[in-house]
Amino acid sequence: MIVTISLNGKKITEDISADMTLYQFVREHGCYSVKCGCETTNCGLCTVFLNDKPVLSCAVLAARADGQKVETLEGLQKEAEEFGRFIADQGAEQCGFCNPGMIMNAIALFRETADPTDEEIRRYLAGNLCRCSGYEGQLRGIHEFMKYKKEGGASWAK
């Protein structure tokens, strides 16, 4: 089956098997920030943006992304790097394994919600498994980043 997918701004046309997941597709094209920790949609490590919405790429067939736009952290470097500093400053990246999924969902939060409550933040991060930090560091990092945005930082943010 031939698909054409815009991956991080680059159009890729490829013959794929019908059962190939979007996770497998992006990994085969060098997007190693996308990880798979469970294959059951429970960890959030495989989060990518499909047409600007976060999806779990282990649960989406690559064929469903035909003609669509897919973004990973590799394509969102400026946003990811700027916010990632705030997570690191709060000690919330102990092993770092969960960071790509956390950052993808935090970016979705920032794009969709101007001034989220703690409950909204927790809802966005709920599907991200982190065994090291207990999530409080991520919550503090998000609050610090939002304060930074309000003070005129984060040139990419709306």
GROMACS .gro file of C-alpha atoms in nm:
model
  158
    1MET     CA    1   0.000   0.000   0.000
    2ILE     CA    2   0.145   0.337  -0.104
    3VAL     CA    3   0.115   0.623   0.145
    4THR     CA    4   0.234   0.981   0.141
    5ILE     CA    5   0.293   1.131   0.484
    6SER     CA    6   0.434   1.472   0.569
    7LEU     CA    7   0.678   1.386   0.850
    8ASN     CA    8   0.824   1.690   1.022
    9GLY     CA    9   0.771   1.895   0.707
   10LYS     CA   10   0.919   1.640   0.467
   11LYS     CA   11   0.686   1.455   0.229
   12ILE     CA   12   0.755   1.082   0.228
   13THR     CA   13   0.594   0.846  -0.020
   14GLU     CA   14   0.650   0.480   0.056
   15ASP     CA   15   0.508   0.135  -0.001
   16ILE     CA   16   0.418   0.001   0.345
   17SER     CA   17   0.253  -0.310   0.480
   18ALA     CA   18  -0.112  -0.272   0.581
   19ASP     CA   19  -0.034  -0.352   0.944
   20MET     CA   20   0.254  -0.106   0.990
   21THR     CA   21   0.192   0.128   1.283
   22LEU     CA   22   0.265   0.498   1.273
   23TYR     CA   23   0.521   0.430   1.548
   24GLN     CA   24   0.711   0.192   1.320
   25PHE     CA   25   0.690   0.437   1.030
   26VAL     CA   26   0.835   0.736   1.219
   27ARG     CA   27   1.111   0.523   1.375
   28GLU     CA   28   1.207   0.387   1.034
   29HIS     CA   29   1.246   0.748   0.921
   30GLY     CA   30   1.486   0.845   1.200
   31CYS     CA   31   1.248   0.985   1.461
   32TYR     CA   32   1.408   0.816   1.760
   33SER     CA   33   1.248   1.047   2.017
   34VAL     CA   34   0.934   0.838   1.965
   35LYS     CA   35   0.958   0.535   2.191
   36CYS     CA   36   0.734   0.242   2.266
   37GLY     CA   37   0.721   0.121   2.622
   38CYS     CA   38   0.402  -0.079   2.633
   39GLU     CA   39   0.235  -0.135   2.292
   40THR     CA   40  -0.098  -0.105   2.475
   41THR     CA   41  -0.153   0.275   2.475
   42ASN     CA   42  -0.072   0.302   2.845
   43CYS     CA   43   0.262   0.482   2.861
   44GLY     CA   44   0.246   0.787   2.632
   45LEU     CA   45   0.605   0.739   2.512
   46CYS     CA   46   0.496   0.711   2.149
   47THR     CA   47   0.303   1.041   2.138
   48VAL     CA   48   0.323   1.228   1.807
   49PHE     CA   49   0.111   1.504   1.656
   50LEU     CA   50  -0.120   1.395   1.376
   51ASN     CA   51  -0.258   1.710   1.216
   52ASP     CA   52  -0.156   1.905   1.528
   53LYS     CA   53  -0.333   1.673   1.773
   54PRO     CA   54  -0.146   1.435   2.006
   55VAL     CA   55  -0.201   1.066   1.927
   56LEU     CA   56  -0.041   0.746   2.047
   57SER     CA   57   0.147   0.625   1.741
   58CYS     CA   58   0.155   0.263   1.859
   59ALA     CA   59  -0.225   0.256   1.820
   60VAL     CA   60  -0.251   0.426   1.480
   61LEU     CA   61  -0.190   0.246   1.155
   62ALA     CA   62   0.049   0.434   0.927
   63ALA     CA   63  -0.212   0.400   0.650
   64ARG     CA   64  -0.444   0.624   0.859
   65ALA     CA   65  -0.183   0.900   0.829
   66ASP     CA   66  -0.185   0.889   0.448
   67GLY     CA   67  -0.207   1.247   0.322
   68GLN     CA   68  -0.171   1.380   0.676
   69LYS     CA   69   0.086   1.584   0.869
   70VAL     CA   70   0.285   1.406   1.142
   71GLU     CA   71   0.522   1.584   1.380
   72THR     CA   72   0.764   1.444   1.636
   73LEU     CA   73   1.007   1.616   1.871
   74GLU     CA   74   1.260   1.613   1.589
   75GLY     CA   75   1.030   1.853   1.404
   76LEU     CA   76   0.948   2.062   1.710
   77GLN     CA   77   1.301   2.130   1.832
   78LYS     CA   78   1.253   2.496   1.921
   79GLU     CA   79   0.937   2.434   2.124
   80ALA     CA   80   1.073   2.120   2.287
   81GLU     CA   81   1.410   2.268   2.379
   82GLU     CA   82   1.267   2.584   2.529
   83PHE     CA   83   1.016   2.399   2.746
   84GLY     CA   84   1.253   2.109   2.824
   85ARG     CA   85   1.482   2.342   3.018
   86PHE     CA   86   1.202   2.408   3.265
   87ILE     CA   87   1.145   2.035   3.322
   88ALA     CA   88   1.518   1.985   3.378
   89ASP     CA   89   1.537   2.279   3.620
   90GLN     CA   90   1.273   2.110   3.836
   91GLY     CA   91   1.458   1.777   3.847
   92ALA     CA   92   1.176   1.610   3.656
   93GLU     CA   93   1.391   1.432   3.400
   94GLN     CA   94   1.569   1.186   3.621
   95CYS     CA   95   1.613   0.906   3.368
   96GLY     CA   96   1.467   1.102   3.076
   97PHE     CA   97   1.291   0.805   2.919
   98CYS     CA   98   0.943   0.958   2.949
   99ASN     CA   99   1.045   1.311   2.849
  100PRO     CA  100   0.954   1.296   2.479
  101GLY     CA  101   0.594   1.194   2.550
  102MET     CA  102   0.565   1.439   2.838
  103ILE     CA  103   0.700   1.724   2.627
  104MET     CA  104   0.473   1.643   2.333
  105ASN     CA  105   0.166   1.648   2.558
  106ALA     CA  106   0.283   1.964   2.735
  107ILE     CA  107   0.325   2.137   2.396
  108ALA     CA  108  -0.030   2.028   2.307
  109LEU     CA  109  -0.149   2.174   2.638
  110PHE     CA  110   0.028   2.506   2.574
  111ARG     CA  111  -0.118   2.526   2.223
  112GLU     CA  112  -0.473   2.450   2.332
  113THR     CA  113  -0.509   2.608   2.677
  114ALA     CA  114  -0.399   2.962   2.762
  115ASP     CA  115  -0.406   2.934   3.141
  116PRO     CA  116  -0.461   2.571   3.247
  117THR     CA  117  -0.554   2.470   3.598
  118ASP     CA  118  -0.360   2.200   3.783
  119GLU     CA  119  -0.643   1.960   3.698
  120GLU     CA  120  -0.615   2.038   3.325
  121ILE     CA  121  -0.238   1.992   3.338
  122ARG     CA  122  -0.276   1.659   3.513
  123ARG     CA  123  -0.534   1.551   3.254
  124TYR     CA  124  -0.289   1.623   2.969
  125LEU     CA  125  -0.010   1.435   3.144
  126ALA     CA  126  -0.227   1.148   3.270
  127GLY     CA  127  -0.139   0.910   2.990
  128ASN     CA  128   0.236   0.949   3.038
  129LEU     CA  129   0.409   0.687   3.246
  130CYS     CA  130   0.696   0.817   3.461
  131ARG     CA  131   0.848   0.587   3.717
  132CYS     CA  132   1.110   0.829   3.851
  133SER     CA  133   0.969   1.166   3.938
  134GLY     CA  134   0.616   1.139   4.073
  135TYR     CA  135   0.495   1.408   3.828
  136GLU     CA  136   0.532   1.699   4.072
  137GLY     CA  137   0.849   1.818   3.899
  138GLN     CA  138   0.669   1.824   3.565
  139LEU     CA  139   0.383   2.018   3.722
  140ARG     CA  140   0.627   2.273   3.869
  141GLY     CA  141   0.810   2.296   3.536
  142ILE     CA  142   0.485   2.367   3.351
  143HIS     CA  143   0.393   2.639   3.600
  144GLU     CA  144   0.738   2.799   3.566
  145PHE     CA  145   0.719   2.782   3.187
  146MET     CA  146   0.373   2.941   3.186
  147LYS     CA  147   0.502   3.221   3.406
  148TYR     CA  148   0.790   3.267   3.159
  149LYS     CA  149   0.540   3.281   2.869
  150LYS     CA  150   0.331   3.546   3.046
  151GLU     CA  151   0.644   3.756   3.100
  152GLY     CA  152   0.711   3.761   2.726
  153GLY     CA  153   0.922   3.449   2.678
  154ALA     CA  154   0.847   3.153   2.455
  155SER     CA  155   0.859   3.317   2.114
  156TRP     CA  156   0.685   3.016   1.951
  157ALA     CA  157   0.388   3.010   2.188
  158LYS     CA  158   0.058   3.176   2.099
   0.00000   0.00000   0.00000
